[in-house]
Every structure is written in structure tokens, then in C-alpha cells.
């Protein structure tokens, strides 16, 4: 039975503040900043405040989900409104979206938010966006249509992080969903936390720890997390299959067939769900779509919106719902569908598609000198700290840095370009091609691209890990590695440097004691770094 706990008027700014603080605390999110909107603000809200009620909502499989509902105030009998459903982020309770849900309801939406199963007071166990989670979305829609003035023909879905991942997967399952806004989420969970066949240690440990603190991990999640962090290579096929079942990229045909309008938003420095996998997923979508990338880390681009403060991510999210649920001609569908902001904060750039982001040409930096490394020692070149380093870059322009001349050459391979006579505006995905000869069958290395100033201090532009298993000792093999996508402006007079070492605290490394790696550039297959540039 549905129980109404209480009714509240959300006219106090404290309510929005509490919602955002709890959301940030549960995931360990860093402070957020307001950003200038690249598009017109939505129309003024109705003068009548919307109503908030808390409910027990039946989920799939007989569990109860803790939720809340905003409805437009004073709705006449018989009138219906577009419905927006917001599943919560990982480890965050149902009040996460109160500020944004109220804004949507004041603008004429019914908004239902609920604590995802397995967390806080919602029933069930944590399924990590498995089939029970997507079934919950359909169950919540069914409940909303039966218990609120929601319009069955105009249903939207959205969320941040975990809520974004669930939303994308649910759009493959339920054709009633007409619009999706997925912020700081994943489309490919394998590429998110196992890119380059390397375990993203800090990201997985953070998510696992938050899950145990705020919820009830199911036996399958406990098994997968133990195998993943325990480097159970014999269980790799099972882990990959588990991840595929929870990746919207594997359901692209169903998503396209259902035709929901999908808006994706993420940060360049997202240390939990890096941007590459979102860009690849975006390119495969065939319906109405939009992709936005900004500076920051996980969920920081939309963070101030949870406080109810001006925020361009949420402004565009509302415009997206207005266009595809209300039919408003607000221009969001006629703007360039790919909107990015460089890490130097020089404003937004619009592109026709992701491939056009680096359409200014590619600069190839040759890696002609052979380099020999001893493994197992951190050289000082690192990707930073999860949920911290990219926030420092976002707010104070202080990405992870290293003194390139002082890096120990026994443990770090270094190649540098000449000083650039003009600015280099890097846009898109930097790619490394090289040849590796190992002394052991297993190993890990991490490639870093640095912007090196006159004093030799390198600021991290991008990086990515790479792990191999079962390679013949002493036999060379080729490697093609995509670094995490970015938008970074290198000043005139600076150099670019590629650094490779074998240890980074962000990742689990697989270098046996005493192992060595040689990086070479055969005449028939030269090694290089390919750097995509913005069109001038």
C-alpha cells in the first residue's frame, strides 16, 4: 500500500541545500561551481509553488522504493502533465534532486524521484543497474501513471552518475520513455573501470566502499568486486559478461529502435566514468541526441544545480525535456549537438558531431628513441587522485604535474617535442602507437601526455593505462592506446612530452618483480603520438 508521509512546500532554500550536501557526502563529491549558460534560460516558473509528497512506491519483484513526487500546484481535475522520473545516484537518498525536481514541477511537470534499490531505506539489494533496476523504472512509471496526473504519452527519464546509467539502460527496455538526460554516467562500464584491460583501483574501491556504507550489495556484486580487486584473471570472462549486461552500449539497437531523445553530459576529468566511452556511445545513437563535455571531475559539472543555483548543465537538461516532452521550439535541437568547453574556460564550442571536434588536423610526434624501463617503481608521473585532481584543475587550473627533467629515466620513458611556435588547441582523443618488448608475460604501463613549460614543469593533459597478459618473453608486440579524451590549450613556447612509467596509484599494476619493458620504434612500424587539434 502506498503511504503518504507528509506534504511540504519547498519554498525554503535550506531544503535544496540539504539535498545537495547529502548527495555530495554520499559519493565523496568535491565542491562545485556555477557555470555560465551557453544557451538562453528557460521560461520563468509559475508563481504557484509545486507540491512535494513522500511515498512508498512499489518496485519490481515486490520490493518498496522510497520516493518523492512533485506535482504542479493547483492542477485542475483531469489535466495531465509530462512525467520525469529521476533514479538517484550511487549511495544517495531520494532527496538528491529536490531542487531540480521542484523547478521542473513549477514549470509544469510531474516529477518522481526515488532511492535506487539496495540503498538506504529502499528495499532489495544493490544490483548495479541490472535487470531489476531497469524493471524498477518501469514499475515507477506504472505507479506514477496510476497515482499522479502524469501523461502516458510524454515520459522522460534522467539522473546523475548511477541514475544516468540506469536511465540509459531503461530506455532500451521501456519504449514509453521519450527523452533521457544522462549526466556523469556510463554507457560502457567495462571501458569505464577496466579500460586498457587495467583495473581502475581507486574508482572501484570508492564505489564499493560507498555501496557497503550506504546500502546492501547483493552476492553477485560482492563476488564481482572481490574478483576485480583481487585480480582474478581466471574470472575475467565472467566479469566482462557481467559488465556487458550493465552497459547501454550493448543495447544500442534497442535504444535506437525505441527512439528516445538522449542528452549526454560529462566532464573531461571524470575519474570514475572517463569521457571516451560516452563519446563512442553518442556516435552510435541515431535518434535526437546531444553531447556536452566540460572541465571537472565526476558530477562536478552539474553539482551546483543540486543546490538550486544557476547551472548550465541543468539549464540545458530542462530545455531538452521541454523540447521533447512538451514540444517547445526552444532551439536546443537546432544548436550544434556537440557542445564542449576547454579546460582553459574559453567558452563553449559547437560541433556537428564528435568526429568534427578534432577536425583541425592531427599532429604526429615521433617516438624515435628506444627506451628501456625497470618496472614496479612509481617515477612520479601520476594521473592524480580520484575525485580530487580534476576538481583542482577545474577550479584553480592545477592539474597533476611533474618535473619532466627530474623524472628518473630508469623508471620513466620520456619523449619531448620541440617548443611550439604557436598555440596548440588539443581537442578529442590523443592516440599512442608503439612497440613493446617485455621480459615477463604480464605487465602494466601508463602513458601520460604533458604540457611542458619553460622551467620543465609538465601539466597533465591526458593519460591512460595499458595491461597485457600472456605475451611471449622477449617478443615485441604492437600497442595502440587511446588516452582519455580532453580539450586542452597548450600555450606558445611550450612543449608536449609523452611519459611512460609502470606504476600509478589510480590503477592495479601487473608487473612481476624484476620485470623490464623496452619501447622501440621499428623502421617498418614507427612509434608516435597522434594529437588531434581544433580547426583554426
Short mmCIF file of C-alpha atoms in Angstrom, two decimals:
data_model
loop_
_atom_site.label_atom_id
_atom_site.label_comp_id
_atom_site.label_asym_id
_atom_site.label_seq_id
_atom_site.Cartn_x
_atom_site.Cartn_y
_atom_site.Cartn_z
CA UNK A 1 0.00 0.00 0.00
CA UNK A 2 1.21 3.50 -0.81
CA UNK A 3 1.63 5.65 2.29
CA UNK A 4 1.87 9.44 2.18
CA UNK A 5 4.34 10.55 4.81
CA UNK A 6 3.82 14.30 4.58
CA UNK A 7 3.29 17.25 2.26
CA UNK A 8 5.73 20.14 2.08
CA UNK A 9 6.08 23.46 0.31
CA UNK A 10 9.68 23.69 -0.87
CA UNK A 11 9.98 27.43 -0.59
CA UNK A 12 12.98 27.37 1.76
CA UNK A 13 16.44 27.37 0.18
CA UNK A 14 17.58 25.15 3.05
CA UNK A 15 15.75 22.19 1.55
CA UNK A 16 17.74 22.42 -1.65
CA UNK A 17 20.97 22.86 0.27
CA UNK A 18 20.37 19.77 2.39
CA UNK A 19 19.62 17.72 -0.71
CA UNK A 20 22.85 18.66 -2.42
CA UNK A 21 25.01 18.29 0.67
CA UNK A 22 23.74 14.77 1.29
CA UNK A 23 24.25 13.91 -2.36
CA UNK A 24 27.81 15.15 -2.26
CA UNK A 25 28.60 13.45 1.03
CA UNK A 26 27.45 10.02 -0.02
CA UNK A 27 29.68 9.88 -3.07
CA UNK A 28 32.51 11.94 -1.71
CA UNK A 29 31.99 14.61 -4.33
CA UNK A 30 34.17 17.69 -4.35
CA UNK A 31 32.83 21.27 -4.17
CA UNK A 32 31.01 22.54 -7.24
CA UNK A 33 30.95 25.76 -9.19
CA UNK A 34 28.33 27.66 -11.11
CA UNK A 35 28.94 27.99 -14.85
CA UNK A 36 27.72 30.48 -17.39
CA UNK A 37 24.96 29.10 -19.54
CA UNK A 38 25.73 28.89 -23.25
CA UNK A 39 22.03 28.99 -24.06
CA UNK A 40 19.00 31.06 -23.02
CA UNK A 41 17.50 30.32 -19.64
CA UNK A 42 14.12 28.55 -19.55
CA UNK A 43 10.91 30.47 -19.22
CA UNK A 44 10.00 31.85 -15.82
CA UNK A 45 8.39 29.39 -13.45
CA UNK A 46 4.80 29.59 -12.43
CA UNK A 47 4.11 31.84 -9.47
CA UNK A 48 2.32 28.98 -7.71
CA UNK A 49 4.70 26.68 -5.88
CA UNK A 50 4.60 22.96 -6.63
CA UNK A 51 3.67 20.35 -4.04
CA UNK A 52 6.07 17.74 -2.61
CA UNK A 53 4.91 14.45 -1.15
CA UNK A 54 6.94 11.46 0.03
CA UNK A 55 5.73 8.00 -0.96
CA UNK A 56 6.45 4.30 -0.70
CA UNK A 57 6.47 3.18 -4.34
CA UNK A 58 6.16 -0.47 -5.38
CA UNK A 59 9.27 -1.60 -7.25
CA UNK A 60 9.81 -4.73 -9.30
CA UNK A 61 9.85 -8.10 -7.55
CA UNK A 62 7.69 -6.90 -4.66
CA UNK A 63 10.20 -4.51 -3.04
CA UNK A 64 9.40 -0.98 -1.85
CA UNK A 65 11.22 2.06 -3.16
CA UNK A 66 11.40 5.24 -1.11
CA UNK A 67 10.40 8.13 -3.34
CA UNK A 68 9.04 11.62 -3.57
CA UNK A 69 6.70 13.31 -6.01
CA UNK A 70 6.45 16.92 -7.10
CA UNK A 71 3.26 17.95 -8.88
CA UNK A 72 2.28 21.35 -10.26
CA UNK A 73 0.28 23.27 -7.68
CA UNK A 74 -3.44 23.69 -8.19
CA UNK A 75 -3.71 21.22 -11.06
CA UNK A 76 -7.34 21.04 -12.20
CA UNK A 77 -9.06 17.67 -12.18
CA UNK A 78 -8.49 15.69 -15.33
CA UNK A 79 -5.44 17.60 -16.51
CA UNK A 80 -2.24 15.65 -17.13
CA UNK A 81 1.40 16.77 -17.23
CA UNK A 82 4.62 15.37 -18.72
CA UNK A 83 6.33 12.93 -16.35
CA UNK A 84 10.02 12.95 -15.43
CA UNK A 85 11.45 10.05 -13.38
CA UNK A 86 14.80 10.52 -11.60
CA UNK A 87 16.58 7.45 -10.13
CA UNK A 88 19.15 8.50 -7.52
CA UNK A 89 22.92 8.34 -7.74
CA UNK A 90 25.02 5.61 -6.14
CA UNK A 91 24.71 5.82 -2.36
CA UNK A 92 22.45 8.90 -2.38
CA UNK A 93 18.93 9.06 -0.85
CA UNK A 94 15.75 10.25 -2.53
CA UNK A 95 16.16 13.96 -1.70
CA UNK A 96 19.09 14.29 -4.13
CA UNK A 97 17.10 16.03 -6.88
CA UNK A 98 14.71 18.15 -4.78
CA UNK A 99 15.96 21.48 -6.14
CA UNK A 100 15.77 20.45 -9.80
CA UNK A 101 12.56 18.44 -9.35
CA UNK A 102 10.86 21.50 -7.88
CA UNK A 103 11.98 23.66 -10.79
CA UNK A 104 10.60 21.13 -13.25
CA UNK A 105 7.31 20.84 -11.37
CA UNK A 106 6.94 24.62 -11.19
CA UNK A 107 7.34 24.57 -14.95
CA UNK A 108 4.55 22.03 -15.44
CA UNK A 109 5.97 18.56 -14.90
CA UNK A 110 5.12 15.69 -12.59
CA UNK A 111 8.49 14.61 -11.16
CA UNK A 112 9.09 11.31 -9.36
CA UNK A 113 12.45 10.67 -7.72
CA UNK A 114 13.30 7.51 -5.81
CA UNK A 115 16.19 5.91 -3.94
CA UNK A 116 17.63 3.19 -6.15
CA UNK A 117 17.11 -0.34 -4.87
CA UNK A 118 19.54 -1.65 -2.29
CA UNK A 119 20.42 1.80 -0.92
CA UNK A 120 19.27 3.49 2.27
CA UNK A 121 15.60 2.64 3.02
CA UNK A 122 14.66 1.26 -0.38
CA UNK A 123 14.21 -2.50 -0.49
CA UNK A 124 16.22 -5.12 -2.31
CA UNK A 125 19.96 -5.37 -2.84
CA UNK A 126 22.38 -3.38 -4.99
CA UNK A 127 22.23 -4.83 -8.50
CA UNK A 128 24.46 -2.25 -10.27
CA UNK A 129 21.92 -1.29 -12.93
CA UNK A 130 21.00 -4.90 -13.53
CA UNK A 131 17.61 -6.08 -14.85
CA UNK A 132 15.84 -5.47 -11.51
CA UNK A 133 16.93 -1.80 -11.63
CA UNK A 134 15.56 -1.20 -15.11
CA UNK A 135 12.39 -3.08 -14.14
CA UNK A 136 12.09 -0.67 -11.21
CA UNK A 137 11.99 2.24 -13.64
CA UNK A 138 9.05 0.70 -15.49
CA UNK A 139 7.32 -0.06 -12.19
CA UNK A 140 7.76 3.55 -11.04
CA UNK A 141 6.32 4.79 -14.35
CA UNK A 142 3.33 2.45 -13.92
CA UNK A 143 2.78 3.76 -10.38
CA UNK A 144 3.07 7.39 -11.47
CA UNK A 145 0.52 6.93 -14.24
CA UNK A 146 -1.89 5.37 -11.75
CA UNK A 147 -1.36 7.77 -8.85
CA UNK A 148 -0.38 11.17 -10.28
CA UNK A 149 -1.64 13.44 -13.10
CA UNK A 150 1.14 12.11 -15.36
CA UNK A 151 0.72 11.96 -19.13
CA UNK A 152 1.44 8.47 -20.50
CA UNK A 153 2.47 9.90 -23.87
CA UNK A 154 5.17 12.24 -22.54
CA UNK A 155 7.59 10.44 -20.23
CA UNK A 156 11.19 11.44 -19.54
CA UNK A 157 13.96 9.89 -17.52
CA UNK A 158 17.17 11.30 -16.12
CA UNK A 159 19.79 11.29 -13.43
CA UNK A 160 23.36 11.81 -12.33
CA UNK A 161 26.00 9.06 -12.23
CA UNK A 162 24.24 5.81 -11.25
CA UNK A 163 20.91 7.38 -12.13
CA UNK A 164 22.29 8.19 -15.58
CA UNK A 165 23.45 4.61 -16.17
CA UNK A 166 20.08 3.21 -15.11
CA UNK A 167 18.27 5.75 -17.30
CA UNK A 168 20.15 4.78 -20.46
CA UNK A 169 19.57 1.08 -19.86
CA UNK A 170 15.88 1.64 -19.09
CA UNK A 171 15.44 3.49 -22.38
CA UNK A 172 16.31 0.22 -24.13
CA UNK A 173 13.70 -1.69 -22.12
CA UNK A 174 10.73 0.67 -21.98
CA UNK A 175 9.52 2.29 -25.24
CA UNK A 176 7.29 4.70 -23.29
CA UNK A 177 10.39 6.76 -22.44
CA UNK A 178 10.61 9.63 -24.93
CA UNK A 179 13.51 11.69 -23.54
CA UNK A 180 16.59 10.93 -21.44
CA UNK A 181 19.13 13.18 -19.72
CA UNK A 182 22.14 11.15 -18.53
CA UNK A 183 24.74 13.20 -16.63
CA UNK A 184 28.16 11.93 -15.50
CA UNK A 185 27.14 8.37 -16.26
CA UNK A 186 28.39 5.41 -18.19
CA UNK A 187 27.39 3.72 -21.40
CA UNK A 188 30.15 1.09 -21.22
CA UNK A 189 31.04 0.03 -17.70
CA UNK A 190 33.97 -2.09 -18.90
CA UNK A 191 35.63 0.85 -20.64
CA UNK A 192 34.88 2.94 -17.58
CA UNK A 193 36.64 0.95 -14.87
CA UNK A 194 38.62 -1.62 -16.88
CA UNK A 195 39.96 0.39 -19.82
CA UNK A 196 43.21 -0.86 -21.29
CA UNK A 197 42.47 -4.15 -19.52
CA UNK A 198 43.53 -2.41 -16.31
CA UNK A 199 41.56 -2.27 -13.06
CA UNK A 200 40.79 1.28 -12.03
CA UNK A 201 41.62 0.66 -8.39
CA UNK A 202 40.61 3.92 -6.72
CA UNK A 203 37.35 4.24 -8.65
CA UNK A 204 36.26 0.66 -7.93
CA UNK A 205 37.29 0.88 -4.28
CA UNK A 206 35.40 4.16 -3.83
CA UNK A 207 32.23 2.77 -5.37
CA UNK A 208 32.50 -0.49 -3.44
CA UNK A 209 33.11 1.27 -0.14
CA UNK A 210 30.21 3.68 -0.68
CA UNK A 211 27.98 0.73 -1.54
CA UNK A 212 28.78 -1.08 1.70
CA UNK A 213 28.35 2.12 3.75
CA UNK A 214 25.00 3.20 2.32
CA UNK A 215 23.41 0.00 1.03
CA UNK A 216 23.31 -3.76 0.76
CA UNK A 217 25.47 -5.20 -2.03
CA UNK A 218 23.99 -8.39 -3.44
CA UNK A 219 26.00 -11.62 -3.61
CA UNK A 220 26.76 -11.14 -7.30
CA UNK A 221 28.21 -7.67 -6.72
CA UNK A 222 30.23 -8.94 -3.76
CA UNK A 223 31.67 -11.71 -5.92
CA UNK A 224 32.46 -9.41 -8.84
CA UNK A 225 34.04 -6.74 -6.64
CA UNK A 226 36.20 -9.32 -4.85
CA UNK A 227 37.33 -10.88 -8.13
CA UNK A 228 38.02 -7.47 -9.68
CA UNK A 229 40.07 -6.03 -6.85
CA UNK A 230 41.72 -9.41 -6.27
CA UNK A 231 42.98 -9.55 -9.88
CA UNK A 232 41.27 -12.90 -10.56
CA UNK A 233 42.29 -13.22 -14.20
CA UNK A 234 40.64 -16.65 -14.35
CA UNK A 235 37.33 -14.87 -13.70
CA UNK A 236 37.86 -12.19 -16.35
CA UNK A 237 35.28 -13.60 -18.85
CA UNK A 238 32.59 -13.65 -16.16
CA UNK A 239 33.41 -10.11 -15.05
CA UNK A 240 33.30 -8.83 -18.63
CA UNK A 241 29.97 -10.53 -19.28
CA UNK A 242 28.58 -9.04 -16.06
CA UNK A 243 29.70 -5.61 -17.26
CA UNK A 244 28.24 -6.06 -20.73
CA UNK A 245 24.82 -6.78 -19.24
CA UNK A 246 25.03 -3.40 -17.49
CA UNK A 247 26.24 -1.34 -20.45
CA UNK A 248 23.87 0.67 -22.61
CA UNK A 249 26.39 0.39 -25.45
CA UNK A 250 25.44 -3.29 -25.66
CA UNK A 251 21.78 -2.31 -26.05
CA UNK A 252 22.27 0.32 -28.73
CA UNK A 253 19.95 -1.40 -31.21
CA UNK A 254 17.03 -1.43 -28.76
CA UNK A 255 17.71 2.16 -27.71
CA UNK A 256 17.74 3.32 -31.32
CA UNK A 257 14.61 1.33 -32.11
CA UNK A 258 12.74 2.96 -29.22
CA UNK A 259 13.90 6.37 -30.45
CA UNK A 260 14.17 8.33 -27.20
CA UNK A 261 15.85 11.73 -27.47
CA UNK A 262 19.08 11.36 -25.47
CA UNK A 263 21.23 14.08 -23.92
CA UNK A 264 24.62 13.04 -22.51
CA UNK A 265 26.79 15.20 -20.26
CA UNK A 266 30.15 14.51 -18.66
CA UNK A 267 33.42 16.09 -17.50
CA UNK A 268 36.80 15.72 -19.20
CA UNK A 269 38.42 14.59 -15.98
CA UNK A 270 35.73 12.19 -14.77
CA UNK A 271 37.83 9.74 -12.76
CA UNK A 272 35.03 7.17 -12.43
CA UNK A 273 33.44 7.24 -15.89
CA UNK A 274 36.01 8.72 -18.34
CA UNK A 275 34.57 10.56 -21.36
CA UNK A 276 35.75 8.27 -24.18
CA UNK A 277 33.03 5.70 -23.67
CA UNK A 278 30.30 8.38 -23.73
CA UNK A 279 31.62 9.84 -26.97
CA UNK A 280 31.73 6.41 -28.62
CA UNK A 281 28.17 5.68 -27.50
CA UNK A 282 26.94 9.08 -28.71
CA UNK A 283 28.24 8.40 -32.22
CA UNK A 284 26.14 5.21 -32.43
CA UNK A 285 22.86 6.87 -31.47
CA UNK A 286 20.53 7.51 -34.41
CA UNK A 287 17.73 9.46 -32.73
CA UNK A 288 17.75 13.06 -31.43
CA UNK A 289 20.91 13.46 -29.38
CA UNK A 290 23.19 15.95 -27.65
CA UNK A 291 26.66 15.58 -26.10
CA UNK A 292 28.19 18.05 -23.63
CA UNK A 293 31.72 17.89 -22.17
CA UNK A 294 33.10 20.38 -19.63
CA UNK A 295 36.05 20.70 -17.25
CA UNK A 296 35.80 18.92 -13.91
CA UNK A 297 35.54 15.51 -12.31
CA UNK A 298 32.72 13.12 -11.58
CA UNK A 299 29.41 15.01 -11.20
CA UNK A 300 31.05 18.40 -10.59
CA UNK A 301 29.71 19.96 -13.82
CA UNK A 302 26.11 19.61 -12.64
CA UNK A 303 26.79 19.90 -8.91
CA UNK A 304 25.62 23.45 -8.26
CA UNK A 305 22.32 22.57 -9.87
CA UNK A 306 21.64 20.19 -6.99
CA UNK A 307 21.85 23.26 -4.77
CA UNK A 308 19.31 25.03 -6.94
CA UNK A 309 21.93 27.50 -8.18
CA UNK A 310 22.32 28.58 -11.83
CA UNK A 311 23.94 25.77 -13.75
CA UNK A 312 24.25 25.42 -17.50
CA UNK A 313 24.09 21.61 -17.44
CA UNK A 314 20.70 21.60 -15.75
CA UNK A 315 19.50 24.56 -17.82
CA UNK A 316 20.10 22.51 -20.96
CA UNK A 317 18.59 19.42 -19.34
CA UNK A 318 15.36 21.36 -18.74
CA UNK A 319 15.46 22.69 -22.29
CA UNK A 320 15.88 19.10 -23.53
CA UNK A 321 12.80 17.92 -21.63
CA UNK A 322 10.84 20.98 -22.76
CA UNK A 323 11.64 20.26 -26.40
CA UNK A 324 10.98 16.52 -26.42
CA UNK A 325 8.25 16.18 -23.80
CA UNK A 326 6.38 19.46 -24.27
CA UNK A 327 7.20 20.09 -27.91
CA UNK A 328 8.53 23.59 -27.25
CA UNK A 329 10.56 25.15 -30.07
CA UNK A 330 13.34 26.44 -27.79
CA UNK A 331 16.25 25.92 -30.20
CA UNK A 332 18.00 23.12 -28.31
CA UNK A 333 17.55 20.83 -31.30
CA UNK A 334 18.88 23.36 -33.82
CA UNK A 335 22.12 24.13 -31.98
CA UNK A 336 25.29 22.19 -32.75
CA UNK A 337 24.62 18.87 -31.00
CA UNK A 338 28.14 18.50 -29.59
CA UNK A 339 28.96 21.26 -27.09
CA UNK A 340 32.35 21.29 -25.38
CA UNK A 341 34.24 23.64 -23.12
CA UNK A 342 38.04 23.53 -22.96
CA UNK A 343 39.88 23.24 -19.68
CA UNK A 344 41.10 26.82 -20.12
CA UNK A 345 37.46 28.01 -19.79
CA UNK A 346 37.46 30.00 -23.03
CA UNK A 347 33.79 29.41 -23.70
CA UNK A 348 31.75 26.78 -25.47
CA UNK A 349 32.47 25.33 -28.89
CA UNK A 350 29.79 23.70 -31.02
CA UNK A 351 30.37 20.82 -33.44
CA UNK A 352 28.17 18.85 -35.81
CA UNK A 353 29.39 15.54 -34.40
CA UNK A 354 32.16 14.08 -32.25
CA UNK A 355 34.40 13.37 -35.23
CA UNK A 356 34.46 17.10 -36.03
CA UNK A 357 35.95 18.00 -32.64
CA UNK A 358 39.50 17.30 -33.82
CA UNK A 359 38.90 18.29 -37.43
CA UNK A 360 41.77 20.79 -37.49
CA UNK A 361 44.23 18.07 -38.33
CA UNK A 362 46.49 15.71 -36.45
CA UNK A 363 49.99 16.43 -35.23
CA UNK A 364 52.19 13.33 -35.04
CA UNK A 365 55.02 13.38 -32.55
CA UNK A 366 57.61 10.71 -33.44
CA UNK A 367 58.89 8.48 -30.63
CA UNK A 368 62.11 7.58 -32.39
CA UNK A 369 64.41 6.84 -29.44
CA UNK A 370 64.28 3.41 -27.82
CA UNK A 371 63.57 3.47 -24.07
CA UNK A 372 64.23 0.73 -21.52
CA UNK A 373 62.37 0.66 -18.19
CA UNK A 374 62.58 -1.23 -14.94
CA UNK A 375 59.04 -1.86 -13.69
CA UNK A 376 57.43 -1.67 -10.27
CA UNK A 377 58.59 1.82 -9.24
CA UNK A 378 56.47 4.97 -9.37
CA UNK A 379 58.51 7.54 -11.29
CA UNK A 380 56.49 10.49 -10.03
CA UNK A 381 54.38 10.77 -13.18
CA UNK A 382 50.84 10.05 -11.98
CA UNK A 383 47.25 10.56 -13.07
CA UNK A 384 46.31 12.15 -9.75
CA UNK A 385 43.71 11.20 -7.16
CA UNK A 386 40.16 10.10 -7.86
CA UNK A 387 37.56 12.88 -7.34
CA UNK A 388 40.22 15.43 -6.42
CA UNK A 389 42.80 16.14 -9.11
CA UNK A 390 40.39 17.10 -11.86
CA UNK A 391 38.47 19.32 -9.44
CA UNK A 392 41.69 21.24 -8.74
CA UNK A 393 42.15 21.56 -12.49
CA UNK A 394 38.54 22.77 -12.85
CA UNK A 395 38.70 25.42 -10.15
CA UNK A 396 42.31 26.62 -9.91
CA UNK A 397 43.82 25.25 -13.16
CA UNK A 398 46.16 22.96 -11.23
CA UNK A 399 46.16 19.53 -12.89
CA UNK A 400 48.61 16.82 -11.75
CA UNK A 401 52.14 17.98 -12.53
CA UNK A 402 55.67 16.57 -12.71
CA UNK A 403 59.15 17.95 -13.28
CA UNK A 404 59.94 16.30 -16.59
CA UNK A 405 63.76 16.77 -16.44
CA UNK A 406 63.87 15.20 -12.96
CA UNK A 407 61.91 12.05 -13.77
CA UNK A 408 64.21 9.04 -13.15
CA UNK A 409 64.97 7.63 -16.58
CA UNK A 410 65.40 4.10 -15.25
CA UNK A 411 61.69 4.06 -14.40
CA UNK A 412 60.22 6.60 -16.83
CA UNK A 413 60.49 6.80 -20.61
CA UNK A 414 60.37 10.40 -21.88
CA UNK A 415 59.99 11.85 -25.36
CA UNK A 416 59.61 15.61 -25.96
CA UNK A 417 58.59 17.73 -28.93
CA UNK A 418 60.37 20.93 -29.94
CA UNK A 419 58.97 24.15 -28.50
CA UNK A 420 55.78 25.13 -30.32
CA UNK A 421 55.81 28.46 -32.13
CA UNK A 422 52.02 28.76 -31.89
CA UNK A 423 49.27 27.69 -29.53
CA UNK A 424 48.13 24.09 -29.79
CA UNK A 425 44.42 23.56 -29.08
CA UNK A 426 44.11 19.85 -28.41
CA UNK A 427 40.59 18.53 -28.98
CA UNK A 428 39.45 14.93 -28.79
CA UNK A 429 41.38 11.72 -28.24
CA UNK A 430 45.17 11.51 -28.23
CA UNK A 431 46.43 8.15 -29.51
CA UNK A 432 49.67 6.30 -28.82
CA UNK A 433 51.19 3.75 -31.19
CA UNK A 434 54.29 1.95 -30.02
CA UNK A 435 56.13 -1.37 -29.89
CA UNK A 436 56.77 -3.09 -26.55
CA UNK A 437 59.16 -5.90 -25.71
CA UNK A 438 58.63 -7.43 -22.23
CA UNK A 439 60.85 -9.69 -20.15
CA UNK A 440 57.76 -11.21 -18.48
CA UNK A 441 54.46 -12.42 -19.93
CA UNK A 442 52.38 -9.96 -17.89
CA UNK A 443 52.80 -6.25 -17.35
CA UNK A 444 51.25 -2.80 -16.99
CA UNK A 445 52.32 0.64 -18.14
CA UNK A 446 50.69 4.06 -18.08
CA UNK A 447 51.12 6.69 -20.79
CA UNK A 448 50.92 10.41 -19.91
CA UNK A 449 50.85 13.44 -22.18
CA UNK A 450 52.21 16.62 -20.55
CA UNK A 451 52.21 20.31 -21.42
CA UNK A 452 55.78 21.31 -20.51
CA UNK A 453 56.56 24.94 -19.70
CA UNK A 454 59.91 26.77 -19.92
CA UNK A 455 61.01 25.54 -16.47
CA UNK A 456 60.36 21.90 -17.32
CA UNK A 457 57.22 21.54 -15.21
CA UNK A 458 54.72 19.37 -17.02
CA UNK A 459 50.97 19.77 -16.54
CA UNK A 460 48.99 16.64 -17.28
CA UNK A 461 46.97 16.85 -20.49
CA UNK A 462 45.73 13.26 -20.54
CA UNK A 463 46.75 9.72 -19.71
CA UNK A 464 45.60 6.09 -19.91
CA UNK A 465 46.73 2.68 -18.58
CA UNK A 466 47.51 -0.48 -20.53
CA UNK A 467 47.88 -4.06 -19.26
CA UNK A 468 48.88 -7.20 -21.13
CA UNK A 469 48.82 -10.87 -20.19
CA UNK A 470 50.30 -13.99 -21.72
CA UNK A 471 52.85 -12.36 -24.04
CA UNK A 472 55.97 -14.35 -25.01
CA UNK A 473 59.07 -13.20 -23.13
CA UNK A 474 61.41 -11.13 -25.26
CA UNK A 475 59.00 -10.93 -28.19
CA UNK A 476 57.93 -7.47 -29.41
CA UNK A 477 54.27 -6.61 -29.93
CA UNK A 478 52.44 -3.52 -31.11
CA UNK A 479 50.25 -1.36 -28.89
CA UNK A 480 47.56 1.13 -29.89
CA UNK A 481 46.28 3.04 -26.87
CA UNK A 482 43.70 5.83 -26.70
CA UNK A 483 44.29 8.34 -23.94
CA UNK A 484 41.28 9.84 -22.19
CA UNK A 485 39.60 12.47 -24.38
CA UNK A 486 40.14 16.11 -23.49
CA UNK A 487 40.11 19.74 -24.64
CA UNK A 488 43.34 21.43 -23.60
CA UNK A 489 45.11 24.55 -24.87
CA UNK A 490 48.92 24.40 -24.97
CA UNK A 491 50.50 27.90 -24.93
CA UNK A 492 53.03 29.06 -27.49
CA UNK A 493 56.58 28.32 -26.42
CA UNK A 494 55.67 25.12 -24.57
CA UNK A 495 56.49 21.53 -25.48
CA UNK A 496 54.49 18.34 -25.44
CA UNK A 497 56.04 15.39 -23.65
CA UNK A 498 54.99 11.76 -23.62
CA UNK A 499 55.98 9.91 -20.46
CA UNK A 500 55.54 6.20 -19.81
CA UNK A 501 56.02 4.52 -16.45
CA UNK A 502 54.68 1.35 -14.83
CA UNK A 503 53.05 2.37 -11.53
CA UNK A 504 50.16 4.72 -10.83
CA UNK A 505 48.09 4.74 -7.59
CA UNK A 506 44.91 5.03 -9.65
CA UNK A 507 45.35 1.54 -11.07
CA UNK A 508 46.27 -2.04 -10.21
CA UNK A 509 49.54 -2.95 -11.93
CA UNK A 510 50.60 -6.41 -13.06
CA UNK A 511 54.38 -6.17 -13.29
CA UNK A 512 56.25 -9.14 -11.81
CA UNK A 513 59.22 -8.35 -9.59
CA UNK A 514 62.30 -7.60 -11.66
CA UNK A 515 60.41 -7.29 -14.95
CA UNK A 516 61.55 -4.83 -17.62
CA UNK A 517 59.93 -3.20 -20.64
CA UNK A 518 61.54 -1.85 -23.80
CA UNK A 519 59.73 0.68 -26.02
CA UNK A 520 61.09 0.82 -29.56
CA UNK A 521 60.30 2.35 -32.93
CA UNK A 522 60.97 -0.17 -35.73
CA UNK A 523 61.75 1.33 -39.11
CA UNK A 524 58.85 -0.61 -40.65
CA UNK A 525 56.41 0.41 -37.91
CA UNK A 526 57.44 3.73 -36.33
CA UNK A 527 56.13 4.72 -32.91
CA UNK A 528 54.29 8.03 -32.49
CA UNK A 529 51.74 10.03 -30.55
CA UNK A 530 48.83 11.37 -32.60
CA UNK A 531 47.44 14.66 -31.23
CA UNK A 532 44.08 15.93 -32.64
CA UNK A 533 43.80 19.71 -32.99
CA UNK A 534 40.92 22.15 -33.22
CA UNK A 535 40.24 23.68 -36.59
CA UNK A 536 41.60 27.23 -36.64
#
